[in-house]
């Protein structure tokens, strides 16, 4: 087990992280439907019923790592700009292919009702399985497929990092023949705990409804689902986050330590919720560089 935690509880000079874009122009971007045939629980009548993957494939002589990007938005919208496309470019700069997942959510599709649990989880699991099952086509290493999530997308990422879809080696759908377990997990100011004083209530309500039973709530309070099978995890949060309190990251970190999971956490005093790359936030602007070094140490990239 390896674990690391750093806490920056002071203001310091800003380290501006600039995303190189030259590699992006040499790659390719395609959008594919996450489900080619029937979608569990979806009637396919309107926008929002059909989740997609926006795949950013880098050019490389060797198979690369890949990552599913899960933007936040409280399970009510996708913050696809600063928590989606910006990170596809960031991963591209490191030679890592990515796929932004527009998972189903509340308020969009399903005749205006949208989707709660388990639709987002099923979509995110399938996104990981899709990259892994198409590894040869996309020039990916199937043993280096990870996930990154932000805010409510961080809850979804921690869900798929602790709850795995059943593998069916005899399935006619090749996607179902491979594991949904990510090989690494990056959680940025994540919603983790449900049913707690520091829970983000909007995310819980959108995901489970207003009257969810205690057992269901507890089953998706993801600090309780961490196990020895949880992949290596990187956490980033700020103490000043008023929307999703830092206690969410703290309880997940503690659970990872308790179960021997390789985990690293970086906390900063300053910074609002939803920082993304946080390039203009003193102190917190260091997180992206720290994460890149973590990815290097875990053999997901050689870019330095």
PDB file of C-alpha atoms in Angstrom:
ATOM      1  CA  UNK A   1       0.000   0.000   0.000  1.00  0.00           C
ATOM      2  CA  UNK A   2       1.167   3.508  -0.809  1.00  0.00           C
ATOM      3  CA  UNK A   3      -0.559   6.550   0.609  1.00  0.00           C
ATOM      4  CA  UNK A   4       0.131  10.246   0.628  1.00  0.00           C
ATOM      5  CA  UNK A   5      -1.681  13.297   1.888  1.00  0.00           C
ATOM      6  CA  UNK A   6      -0.692  16.925   1.620  1.00  0.00           C
ATOM      7  CA  UNK A   7      -2.526  19.870   3.093  1.00  0.00           C
ATOM      8  CA  UNK A   8      -1.949  23.469   2.010  1.00  0.00           C
ATOM      9  CA  UNK A   9      -3.633  25.724   4.546  1.00  0.00           C
ATOM     10  CA  UNK A  10      -2.054  28.965   3.437  1.00  0.00           C
ATOM     11  CA  UNK A  11      -1.968  31.185   0.395  1.00  0.00           C
ATOM     12  CA  UNK A  12       1.036  30.727  -1.826  1.00  0.00           C
ATOM     13  CA  UNK A  13       2.224  31.923  -5.207  1.00  0.00           C
ATOM     14  CA  UNK A  14       0.051  30.637  -7.994  1.00  0.00           C
ATOM     15  CA  UNK A  15       1.525  27.986 -10.219  1.00  0.00           C
ATOM     16  CA  UNK A  16      -0.292  28.481 -13.503  1.00  0.00           C
ATOM     17  CA  UNK A  17      -0.910  25.267 -15.371  1.00  0.00           C
ATOM     18  CA  UNK A  18      -1.158  25.779 -19.128  1.00  0.00           C
ATOM     19  CA  UNK A  19      -2.577  22.985 -21.228  1.00  0.00           C
ATOM     20  CA  UNK A  20      -0.613  22.418 -24.406  1.00  0.00           C
ATOM     21  CA  UNK A  21      -2.968  22.000 -27.357  1.00  0.00           C
ATOM     22  CA  UNK A  22      -0.601  20.968 -30.138  1.00  0.00           C
ATOM     23  CA  UNK A  23      -1.077  17.232 -29.523  1.00  0.00           C
ATOM     24  CA  UNK A  24      -4.854  17.581 -29.784  1.00  0.00           C
ATOM     25  CA  UNK A  25      -4.664  18.728 -33.402  1.00  0.00           C
ATOM     26  CA  UNK A  26      -2.799  15.554 -34.368  1.00  0.00           C
ATOM     27  CA  UNK A  27      -5.361  13.249 -32.757  1.00  0.00           C
ATOM     28  CA  UNK A  28      -9.002  12.570 -33.550  1.00  0.00           C
ATOM     29  CA  UNK A  29     -12.339  13.190 -31.875  1.00  0.00           C
ATOM     30  CA  UNK A  30     -15.395  11.034 -32.479  1.00  0.00           C
ATOM     31  CA  UNK A  31     -18.780  10.777 -30.784  1.00  0.00           C
ATOM     32  CA  UNK A  32     -20.386   7.363 -30.394  1.00  0.00           C
ATOM     33  CA  UNK A  33     -23.561   6.132 -28.772  1.00  0.00           C
ATOM     34  CA  UNK A  34     -22.827   4.372 -25.508  1.00  0.00           C
ATOM     35  CA  UNK A  35     -25.502   1.788 -26.237  1.00  0.00           C
ATOM     36  CA  UNK A  36     -25.861   0.447 -29.764  1.00  0.00           C
ATOM     37  CA  UNK A  37     -29.108  -1.444 -29.227  1.00  0.00           C
ATOM     38  CA  UNK A  38     -31.501  -1.274 -26.288  1.00  0.00           C
ATOM     39  CA  UNK A  39     -30.683   0.990 -23.355  1.00  0.00           C
ATOM     40  CA  UNK A  40     -31.759  -0.301 -19.928  1.00  0.00           C
ATOM     41  CA  UNK A  41     -34.587   1.856 -18.614  1.00  0.00           C
ATOM     42  CA  UNK A  42     -34.647   4.264 -21.580  1.00  0.00           C
ATOM     43  CA  UNK A  43     -37.364   4.746 -24.176  1.00  0.00           C
ATOM     44  CA  UNK A  44     -35.185   6.596 -26.742  1.00  0.00           C
ATOM     45  CA  UNK A  45     -37.820   9.243 -27.393  1.00  0.00           C
ATOM     46  CA  UNK A  46     -35.873  12.460 -26.856  1.00  0.00           C
ATOM     47  CA  UNK A  47     -32.567  14.162 -26.212  1.00  0.00           C
ATOM     48  CA  UNK A  48     -31.124  12.872 -22.961  1.00  0.00           C
ATOM     49  CA  UNK A  49     -32.332   9.311 -23.491  1.00  0.00           C
ATOM     50  CA  UNK A  50     -29.192   8.310 -25.404  1.00  0.00           C
ATOM     51  CA  UNK A  51     -25.895   8.747 -23.523  1.00  0.00           C
ATOM     52  CA  UNK A  52     -22.787   9.236 -25.623  1.00  0.00           C
ATOM     53  CA  UNK A  53     -19.016   9.016 -25.458  1.00  0.00           C
ATOM     54  CA  UNK A  54     -16.966  11.857 -26.921  1.00  0.00           C
ATOM     55  CA  UNK A  55     -13.702  10.044 -27.614  1.00  0.00           C
ATOM     56  CA  UNK A  56     -10.445  11.985 -27.901  1.00  0.00           C
ATOM     57  CA  UNK A  57      -7.852   9.586 -29.301  1.00  0.00           C
ATOM     58  CA  UNK A  58      -4.203  10.609 -29.179  1.00  0.00           C
ATOM     59  CA  UNK A  59      -1.624   9.635 -31.787  1.00  0.00           C
ATOM     60  CA  UNK A  60       0.943   7.199 -30.436  1.00  0.00           C
ATOM     61  CA  UNK A  61       3.200   4.432 -31.709  1.00  0.00           C
ATOM     62  CA  UNK A  62       2.362   2.397 -28.610  1.00  0.00           C
ATOM     63  CA  UNK A  63      -0.926   1.645 -26.832  1.00  0.00           C
ATOM     64  CA  UNK A  64      -1.763   4.418 -24.379  1.00  0.00           C
ATOM     65  CA  UNK A  65      -3.719   4.741 -21.172  1.00  0.00           C
ATOM     66  CA  UNK A  66      -7.334   5.842 -21.458  1.00  0.00           C
ATOM     67  CA  UNK A  67      -9.679   7.634 -19.085  1.00  0.00           C
ATOM     68  CA  UNK A  68     -13.436   8.130 -18.861  1.00  0.00           C
ATOM     69  CA  UNK A  69     -14.309  11.720 -17.907  1.00  0.00           C
ATOM     70  CA  UNK A  70     -17.449  12.236 -15.792  1.00  0.00           C
ATOM     71  CA  UNK A  71     -18.331  15.949 -15.568  1.00  0.00           C
ATOM     72  CA  UNK A  72     -20.176  17.229 -12.527  1.00  0.00           C
ATOM     73  CA  UNK A  73     -23.475  19.060 -12.372  1.00  0.00           C
ATOM     74  CA  UNK A  74     -25.352  17.698  -9.375  1.00  0.00           C
ATOM     75  CA  UNK A  75     -26.826  14.828 -11.433  1.00  0.00           C
ATOM     76  CA  UNK A  76     -28.935  17.537 -13.100  1.00  0.00           C
ATOM     77  CA  UNK A  77     -26.676  18.814 -15.883  1.00  0.00           C
ATOM     78  CA  UNK A  78     -23.199  18.215 -17.307  1.00  0.00           C
ATOM     79  CA  UNK A  79     -20.497  20.836 -16.682  1.00  0.00           C
ATOM     80  CA  UNK A  80     -18.989  19.620 -19.923  1.00  0.00           C
ATOM     81  CA  UNK A  81     -16.836  22.663 -20.657  1.00  0.00           C
ATOM     82  CA  UNK A  82     -14.436  23.126 -17.756  1.00  0.00           C
ATOM     83  CA  UNK A  83     -14.951  19.580 -16.415  1.00  0.00           C
ATOM     84  CA  UNK A  84     -15.120  17.817 -19.763  1.00  0.00           C
ATOM     85  CA  UNK A  85     -13.470  19.246 -22.867  1.00  0.00           C
ATOM     86  CA  UNK A  86     -10.784  21.104 -20.889  1.00  0.00           C
ATOM     87  CA  UNK A  87      -9.704  17.827 -19.328  1.00  0.00           C
ATOM     88  CA  UNK A  88      -9.767  15.958 -22.628  1.00  0.00           C
ATOM     89  CA  UNK A  89      -7.162  18.496 -23.810  1.00  0.00           C
ATOM     90  CA  UNK A  90      -5.206  18.106 -20.563  1.00  0.00           C
ATOM     91  CA  UNK A  91      -5.055  14.332 -20.896  1.00  0.00           C
ATOM     92  CA  UNK A  92      -4.211  14.706 -24.583  1.00  0.00           C
ATOM     93  CA  UNK A  93      -1.182  16.809 -23.597  1.00  0.00           C
ATOM     94  CA  UNK A  94       0.046  13.836 -21.555  1.00  0.00           C
ATOM     95  CA  UNK A  95      -0.525  11.307 -24.326  1.00  0.00           C
ATOM     96  CA  UNK A  96      -3.600   9.801 -22.670  1.00  0.00           C
ATOM     97  CA  UNK A  97      -6.750   9.194 -24.704  1.00  0.00           C
ATOM     98  CA  UNK A  98     -10.045  10.124 -23.078  1.00  0.00           C
ATOM     99  CA  UNK A  99     -13.791   9.757 -23.447  1.00  0.00           C
ATOM    100  CA  UNK A 100     -16.285  12.258 -22.018  1.00  0.00           C
ATOM    101  CA  UNK A 101     -19.398  10.378 -20.901  1.00  0.00           C
ATOM    102  CA  UNK A 102     -22.730  12.210 -21.132  1.00  0.00           C
ATOM    103  CA  UNK A 103     -24.375   9.855 -18.661  1.00  0.00           C
ATOM    104  CA  UNK A 104     -28.134   9.989 -18.087  1.00  0.00           C
ATOM    105  CA  UNK A 105     -29.341  12.243 -15.292  1.00  0.00           C
ATOM    106  CA  UNK A 106     -32.328  13.933 -13.713  1.00  0.00           C
ATOM    107  CA  UNK A 107     -34.343  16.518 -15.652  1.00  0.00           C
ATOM    108  CA  UNK A 108     -33.336  15.529 -19.173  1.00  0.00           C
ATOM    109  CA  UNK A 109     -34.938  12.810 -21.261  1.00  0.00           C
ATOM    110  CA  UNK A 110     -37.532  10.288 -20.080  1.00  0.00           C
ATOM    111  CA  UNK A 111     -40.363  12.693 -20.965  1.00  0.00           C
ATOM    112  CA  UNK A 112     -38.858  15.442 -18.837  1.00  0.00           C
ATOM    113  CA  UNK A 113     -38.403  13.299 -15.739  1.00  0.00           C
ATOM    114  CA  UNK A 114     -34.832  12.371 -16.455  1.00  0.00           C
ATOM    115  CA  UNK A 115     -33.032   9.482 -14.825  1.00  0.00           C
ATOM    116  CA  UNK A 116     -31.956   8.609 -11.320  1.00  0.00           C
ATOM    117  CA  UNK A 117     -30.086   5.601  -9.997  1.00  0.00           C
ATOM    118  CA  UNK A 118     -29.083   3.172 -11.434  1.00  0.00           C
ATOM    119  CA  UNK A 119     -28.948   4.794 -14.895  1.00  0.00           C
ATOM    120  CA  UNK A 120     -25.863   7.009 -14.288  1.00  0.00           C
ATOM    121  CA  UNK A 121     -23.937   4.101 -12.741  1.00  0.00           C
ATOM    122  CA  UNK A 122     -24.849   1.738 -15.565  1.00  0.00           C
ATOM    123  CA  UNK A 123     -23.759   4.318 -18.148  1.00  0.00           C
ATOM    124  CA  UNK A 124     -20.432   5.016 -16.423  1.00  0.00           C
ATOM    125  CA  UNK A 125     -19.679   1.310 -16.022  1.00  0.00           C
ATOM    126  CA  UNK A 126     -20.406   0.741 -19.685  1.00  0.00           C
ATOM    127  CA  UNK A 127     -18.192   3.678 -20.667  1.00  0.00           C
ATOM    128  CA  UNK A 128     -15.213   1.969 -19.005  1.00  0.00           C
ATOM    129  CA  UNK A 129     -16.152  -1.362 -20.556  1.00  0.00           C
ATOM    130  CA  UNK A 130     -16.480   0.278 -23.977  1.00  0.00           C
ATOM    131  CA  UNK A 131     -12.941   1.672 -23.912  1.00  0.00           C
ATOM    132  CA  UNK A 132     -11.585  -1.651 -22.670  1.00  0.00           C
ATOM    133  CA  UNK A 133     -13.485  -3.723 -25.244  1.00  0.00           C
ATOM    134  CA  UNK A 134     -12.336  -1.423 -28.070  1.00  0.00           C
ATOM    135  CA  UNK A 135      -8.766  -1.171 -26.825  1.00  0.00           C
ATOM    136  CA  UNK A 136      -7.153  -2.518 -29.979  1.00  0.00           C
ATOM    137  CA  UNK A 137      -9.218  -0.257 -32.238  1.00  0.00           C
ATOM    138  CA  UNK A 138      -8.470   2.832 -30.107  1.00  0.00           C
ATOM    139  CA  UNK A 139      -4.805   1.938 -29.485  1.00  0.00           C
ATOM    140  CA  UNK A 140      -5.376   1.604 -25.734  1.00  0.00           C
ATOM    141  CA  UNK A 141      -3.789  -0.615 -23.113  1.00  0.00           C
ATOM    142  CA  UNK A 142      -6.807  -2.451 -21.616  1.00  0.00           C
ATOM    143  CA  UNK A 143      -4.980  -2.644 -18.279  1.00  0.00           C
ATOM    144  CA  UNK A 144      -4.617   1.148 -18.059  1.00  0.00           C
ATOM    145  CA  UNK A 145      -8.211   2.386 -18.260  1.00  0.00           C
ATOM    146  CA  UNK A 146      -9.200   4.849 -15.545  1.00  0.00           C
ATOM    147  CA  UNK A 147     -11.888   7.304 -14.540  1.00  0.00           C
ATOM    148  CA  UNK A 148     -11.962  10.932 -13.398  1.00  0.00           C
ATOM    149  CA  UNK A 149     -14.981  12.654 -11.876  1.00  0.00           C
ATOM    150  CA  UNK A 150     -15.865  16.093 -10.572  1.00  0.00           C
ATOM    151  CA  UNK A 151     -18.382  16.955  -7.843  1.00  0.00           C
ATOM    152  CA  UNK A 152     -21.426  14.732  -8.550  1.00  0.00           C
ATOM    153  CA  UNK A 153     -19.358  13.200 -11.340  1.00  0.00           C
ATOM    154  CA  UNK A 154     -16.892  12.382  -8.569  1.00  0.00           C
ATOM    155  CA  UNK A 155     -19.654  10.526  -6.769  1.00  0.00           C
ATOM    156  CA  UNK A 156     -20.308   8.607  -9.959  1.00  0.00           C
ATOM    157  CA  UNK A 157     -16.588   7.904 -10.423  1.00  0.00           C
ATOM    158  CA  UNK A 158     -16.303   6.643  -6.845  1.00  0.00           C
ATOM    159  CA  UNK A 159     -19.396   4.493  -7.461  1.00  0.00           C
ATOM    160  CA  UNK A 160     -17.825   2.707 -10.429  1.00  0.00           C
ATOM    161  CA  UNK A 161     -14.539   2.459  -8.487  1.00  0.00           C
ATOM    162  CA  UNK A 162     -16.297   0.527  -5.725  1.00  0.00           C
ATOM    163  CA  UNK A 163     -19.172  -1.261  -7.500  1.00  0.00           C
ATOM    164  CA  UNK A 164     -18.390  -3.299 -10.601  1.00  0.00           C
ATOM    165  CA  UNK A 165     -20.655  -4.670 -13.324  1.00  0.00           C
ATOM    166  CA  UNK A 166     -20.871  -8.434 -13.649  1.00  0.00           C
ATOM    167  CA  UNK A 167     -18.655  -9.796 -16.422  1.00  0.00           C
ATOM    168  CA  UNK A 168     -20.262 -12.270 -18.822  1.00  0.00           C
ATOM    169  CA  UNK A 169     -17.567 -13.939 -20.961  1.00  0.00           C
ATOM    170  CA  UNK A 170     -20.262 -15.531 -23.138  1.00  0.00           C
ATOM    171  CA  UNK A 171     -22.263 -12.363 -23.815  1.00  0.00           C
ATOM    172  CA  UNK A 172     -23.149 -11.596 -27.420  1.00  0.00           C
ATOM    173  CA  UNK A 173     -22.341  -7.950 -26.672  1.00  0.00           C
ATOM    174  CA  UNK A 174     -18.510  -7.767 -26.529  1.00  0.00           C
ATOM    175  CA  UNK A 175     -18.704  -4.814 -24.135  1.00  0.00           C
ATOM    176  CA  UNK A 176     -20.196  -7.073 -21.456  1.00  0.00           C
ATOM    177  CA  UNK A 177     -17.307  -9.539 -21.711  1.00  0.00           C
ATOM    178  CA  UNK A 178     -14.806  -7.184 -20.056  1.00  0.00           C
ATOM    179  CA  UNK A 179     -14.493  -5.681 -16.593  1.00  0.00           C
ATOM    180  CA  UNK A 180     -15.915  -2.293 -15.617  1.00  0.00           C
ATOM    181  CA  UNK A 181     -13.345  -1.872 -12.824  1.00  0.00           C
ATOM    182  CA  UNK A 182     -11.161   1.176 -13.518  1.00  0.00           C
ATOM    183  CA  UNK A 183      -7.397   0.789 -13.163  1.00  0.00           C
ATOM    184  CA  UNK A 184      -7.097   4.215 -11.535  1.00  0.00           C
ATOM    185  CA  UNK A 185      -9.495   6.824 -10.164  1.00  0.00           C
ATOM    186  CA  UNK A 186      -9.145  10.617  -9.874  1.00  0.00           C
ATOM    187  CA  UNK A 187     -11.701  12.410  -7.685  1.00  0.00           C
ATOM    188  CA  UNK A 188     -11.911  16.203  -7.830  1.00  0.00           C
ATOM    189  CA  UNK A 189     -13.944  17.905  -5.061  1.00  0.00           C
ATOM    190  CA  UNK A 190     -16.197  14.830  -5.111  1.00  0.00           C
ATOM    191  CA  UNK A 191     -19.580  14.175  -3.598  1.00  0.00           C
ATOM    192  CA  UNK A 192     -18.936  10.953  -1.668  1.00  0.00           C
ATOM    193  CA  UNK A 193     -21.211  10.532   1.341  1.00  0.00           C
ATOM    194  CA  UNK A 194     -25.006  10.348   1.190  1.00  0.00           C
ATOM    195  CA  UNK A 195     -27.320  10.699   4.171  1.00  0.00           C
ATOM    196  CA  UNK A 196     -24.734  12.629   6.178  1.00  0.00           C
ATOM    197  CA  UNK A 197     -24.690  16.211   7.580  1.00  0.00           C
ATOM    198  CA  UNK A 198     -22.093  17.164   4.939  1.00  0.00           C
ATOM    199  CA  UNK A 199     -23.906  15.507   2.020  1.00  0.00           C
ATOM    200  CA  UNK A 200     -24.619  17.602  -1.067  1.00  0.00           C
ATOM    201  CA  UNK A 201     -28.387  17.392  -0.818  1.00  0.00           C
ATOM    202  CA  UNK A 202     -29.106  18.391  -4.416  1.00  0.00           C
ATOM    203  CA  UNK A 203     -27.026  15.547  -5.802  1.00  0.00           C
ATOM    204  CA  UNK A 204     -28.633  13.015  -3.477  1.00  0.00           C
ATOM    205  CA  UNK A 205     -32.144  14.175  -4.367  1.00  0.00           C
ATOM    206  CA  UNK A 206     -31.475  14.107  -8.112  1.00  0.00           C
ATOM    207  CA  UNK A 207     -29.896  10.667  -7.906  1.00  0.00           C
ATOM    208  CA  UNK A 208     -32.276   8.938  -5.485  1.00  0.00           C
ATOM    209  CA  UNK A 209     -35.361  11.128  -5.181  1.00  0.00           C
ATOM    210  CA  UNK A 210     -36.695  12.820  -2.067  1.00  0.00           C
ATOM    211  CA  UNK A 211     -37.977   9.672  -0.352  1.00  0.00           C
ATOM    212  CA  UNK A 212     -35.194   7.130  -0.834  1.00  0.00           C
ATOM    213  CA  UNK A 213     -34.987   4.421   1.801  1.00  0.00           C
ATOM    214  CA  UNK A 214     -32.127   4.335   4.275  1.00  0.00           C
ATOM    215  CA  UNK A 215     -30.643   1.137   2.832  1.00  0.00           C
ATOM    216  CA  UNK A 216     -30.459   2.582  -0.686  1.00  0.00           C
ATOM    217  CA  UNK A 217     -28.913   5.816   0.582  1.00  0.00           C
ATOM    218  CA  UNK A 218     -26.295   3.908   2.563  1.00  0.00           C
ATOM    219  CA  UNK A 219     -25.487   1.651  -0.398  1.00  0.00           C
ATOM    220  CA  UNK A 220     -24.480   4.708  -2.422  1.00  0.00           C
ATOM    221  CA  UNK A 221     -22.577   6.478   0.341  1.00  0.00           C
ATOM    222  CA  UNK A 222     -19.369   5.405  -1.290  1.00  0.00           C
ATOM    223  CA  UNK A 223     -16.981   5.615   1.648  1.00  0.00           C
ATOM    224  CA  UNK A 224     -18.853   2.529   2.888  1.00  0.00           C
ATOM    225  CA  UNK A 225     -18.188   0.650  -0.382  1.00  0.00           C
ATOM    226  CA  UNK A 226     -14.401   0.940  -0.480  1.00  0.00           C
ATOM    227  CA  UNK A 227     -12.667  -2.449  -0.484  1.00  0.00           C
ATOM    228  CA  UNK A 228      -9.320  -4.015  -1.297  1.00  0.00           C
ATOM    229  CA  UNK A 229     -10.512  -4.045  -4.931  1.00  0.00           C
ATOM    230  CA  UNK A 230     -10.816  -0.255  -5.105  1.00  0.00           C
ATOM    231  CA  UNK A 231      -8.219   1.022  -7.615  1.00  0.00           C
ATOM    232  CA  UNK A 232      -5.393   3.480  -6.850  1.00  0.00           C
ATOM    233  CA  UNK A 233      -7.035   6.826  -6.106  1.00  0.00           C
ATOM    234  CA  UNK A 234      -6.042  10.504  -6.275  1.00  0.00           C
ATOM    235  CA  UNK A 235      -8.175  13.070  -4.398  1.00  0.00           C
ATOM    236  CA  UNK A 236      -8.226  16.873  -4.702  1.00  0.00           C
ATOM    237  CA  UNK A 237     -10.390  19.236  -2.617  1.00  0.00           C
ATOM    238  CA  UNK A 238     -10.378  22.662  -0.937  1.00  0.00           C
ATOM    239  CA  UNK A 239     -11.315  23.568   2.621  1.00  0.00           C
ATOM    240  CA  UNK A 240     -13.199  26.615   1.320  1.00  0.00           C
ATOM    241  CA  UNK A 241     -15.612  24.517  -0.753  1.00  0.00           C
ATOM    242  CA  UNK A 242     -19.065  25.529   0.516  1.00  0.00           C
ATOM    243  CA  UNK A 243     -21.082  23.400  -1.905  1.00  0.00           C
ATOM    244  CA  UNK A 244     -19.448  20.014  -1.318  1.00  0.00           C
ATOM    245  CA  UNK A 245     -17.613  20.067   2.033  1.00  0.00           C
ATOM    246  CA  UNK A 246     -14.096  18.686   2.184  1.00  0.00           C
ATOM    247  CA  UNK A 247     -15.293  16.016   4.640  1.00  0.00           C
ATOM    248  CA  UNK A 248     -16.428  14.060   1.582  1.00  0.00           C
ATOM    249  CA  UNK A 249     -12.839  13.555   0.451  1.00  0.00           C
ATOM    250  CA  UNK A 250     -11.635  12.983   4.007  1.00  0.00           C
ATOM    251  CA  UNK A 251     -13.973  10.059   4.680  1.00  0.00           C
ATOM    252  CA  UNK A 252     -13.110   8.439   1.353  1.00  0.00           C
ATOM    253  CA  UNK A 253      -9.396   8.817   2.019  1.00  0.00           C
ATOM    254  CA  UNK A 254      -9.792   7.275   5.469  1.00  0.00           C
ATOM    255  CA  UNK A 255     -11.728   4.350   3.983  1.00  0.00           C
ATOM    256  CA  UNK A 256      -9.002   3.784   1.385  1.00  0.00           C
ATOM    257  CA  UNK A 257      -6.324   3.760   4.086  1.00  0.00           C
ATOM    258  CA  UNK A 258      -8.362   1.328   6.181  1.00  0.00           C
ATOM    259  CA  UNK A 259      -8.608  -1.099   3.250  1.00  0.00           C
ATOM    260  CA  UNK A 260      -5.014  -0.822   2.057  1.00  0.00           C
ATOM    261  CA  UNK A 261      -5.866   1.065  -1.139  1.00  0.00           C
ATOM    262  CA  UNK A 262      -3.061   3.016  -2.825  1.00  0.00           C
ATOM    263  CA  UNK A 263      -4.317   6.577  -2.204  1.00  0.00           C
ATOM    264  CA  UNK A 264      -3.014  10.137  -2.437  1.00  0.00           C
ATOM    265  CA  UNK A 265      -4.915  13.259  -1.347  1.00  0.00           C
ATOM    266  CA  UNK A 266      -4.126  16.964  -1.750  1.00  0.00           C
ATOM    267  CA  UNK A 267      -6.129  19.561   0.178  1.00  0.00           C
ATOM    268  CA  UNK A 268      -5.884  23.332  -0.250  1.00  0.00           C
ATOM    269  CA  UNK A 269      -7.340  26.061   1.919  1.00  0.00           C
ATOM    270  CA  UNK A 270      -8.534  28.432  -0.805  1.00  0.00           C
ATOM    271  CA  UNK A 271     -10.762  27.789  -3.776  1.00  0.00           C
ATOM    272  CA  UNK A 272     -14.461  27.674  -4.533  1.00  0.00           C
ATOM    273  CA  UNK A 273     -16.344  24.606  -5.660  1.00  0.00           C
ATOM    274  CA  UNK A 274     -16.048  23.594  -9.301  1.00  0.00           C
ATOM    275  CA  UNK A 275     -12.498  24.814  -9.911  1.00  0.00           C
ATOM    276  CA  UNK A 276     -11.653  22.484 -12.771  1.00  0.00           C
ATOM    277  CA  UNK A 277      -7.962  22.928 -13.576  1.00  0.00           C
ATOM    278  CA  UNK A 278      -7.887  25.829 -11.067  1.00  0.00           C
ATOM    279  CA  UNK A 279      -5.236  27.688 -13.064  1.00  0.00           C
ATOM    280  CA  UNK A 280      -5.974  31.069 -11.458  1.00  0.00           C
ATOM    281  CA  UNK A 281      -6.433  29.889  -7.862  1.00  0.00           C
ATOM    282  CA  UNK A 282      -3.332  30.332  -5.661  1.00  0.00           C
ATOM    283  CA  UNK A 283      -2.315  27.089  -4.019  1.00  0.00           C
ATOM    284  CA  UNK A 284      -4.953  24.894  -5.631  1.00  0.00           C
ATOM    285  CA  UNK A 285      -3.436  25.585  -9.060  1.00  0.00           C
ATOM    286  CA  UNK A 286      -0.772  23.027  -8.128  1.00  0.00           C
ATOM    287  CA  UNK A 287      -3.173  20.095  -8.089  1.00  0.00           C
ATOM    288  CA  UNK A 288      -2.990  19.327 -11.827  1.00  0.00           C
ATOM    289  CA  UNK A 289       0.805  19.096 -11.748  1.00  0.00           C
ATOM    290  CA  UNK A 290       0.633  16.902  -8.640  1.00  0.00           C
ATOM    291  CA  UNK A 291      -1.873  14.658 -10.397  1.00  0.00           C
ATOM    292  CA  UNK A 292       0.321  14.422 -13.483  1.00  0.00           C
ATOM    293  CA  UNK A 293       3.244  13.305 -11.323  1.00  0.00           C
ATOM    294  CA  UNK A 294       0.956  10.714  -9.710  1.00  0.00           C
ATOM    295  CA  UNK A 295      -0.024   9.417 -13.152  1.00  0.00           C
ATOM    296  CA  UNK A 296       3.656   9.156 -14.085  1.00  0.00           C
ATOM    297  CA  UNK A 297       4.416   7.170 -10.936  1.00  0.00           C
ATOM    298  CA  UNK A 298       1.556   4.813 -11.771  1.00  0.00           C
ATOM    299  CA  UNK A 299       2.870   4.314 -15.330  1.00  0.00           C
ATOM    300  CA  UNK A 300      -0.141   5.944 -16.983  1.00  0.00           C
ATOM    301  CA  UNK A 301       1.982   8.510 -18.835  1.00  0.00           C
ATOM    302  CA  UNK A 302       5.620   9.414 -19.373  1.00  0.00           C
ATOM    303  CA  UNK A 303       4.895  13.101 -20.079  1.00  0.00           C
ATOM    304  CA  UNK A 304       6.712  15.315 -17.586  1.00  0.00           C
TER     305      UNK A 304
END
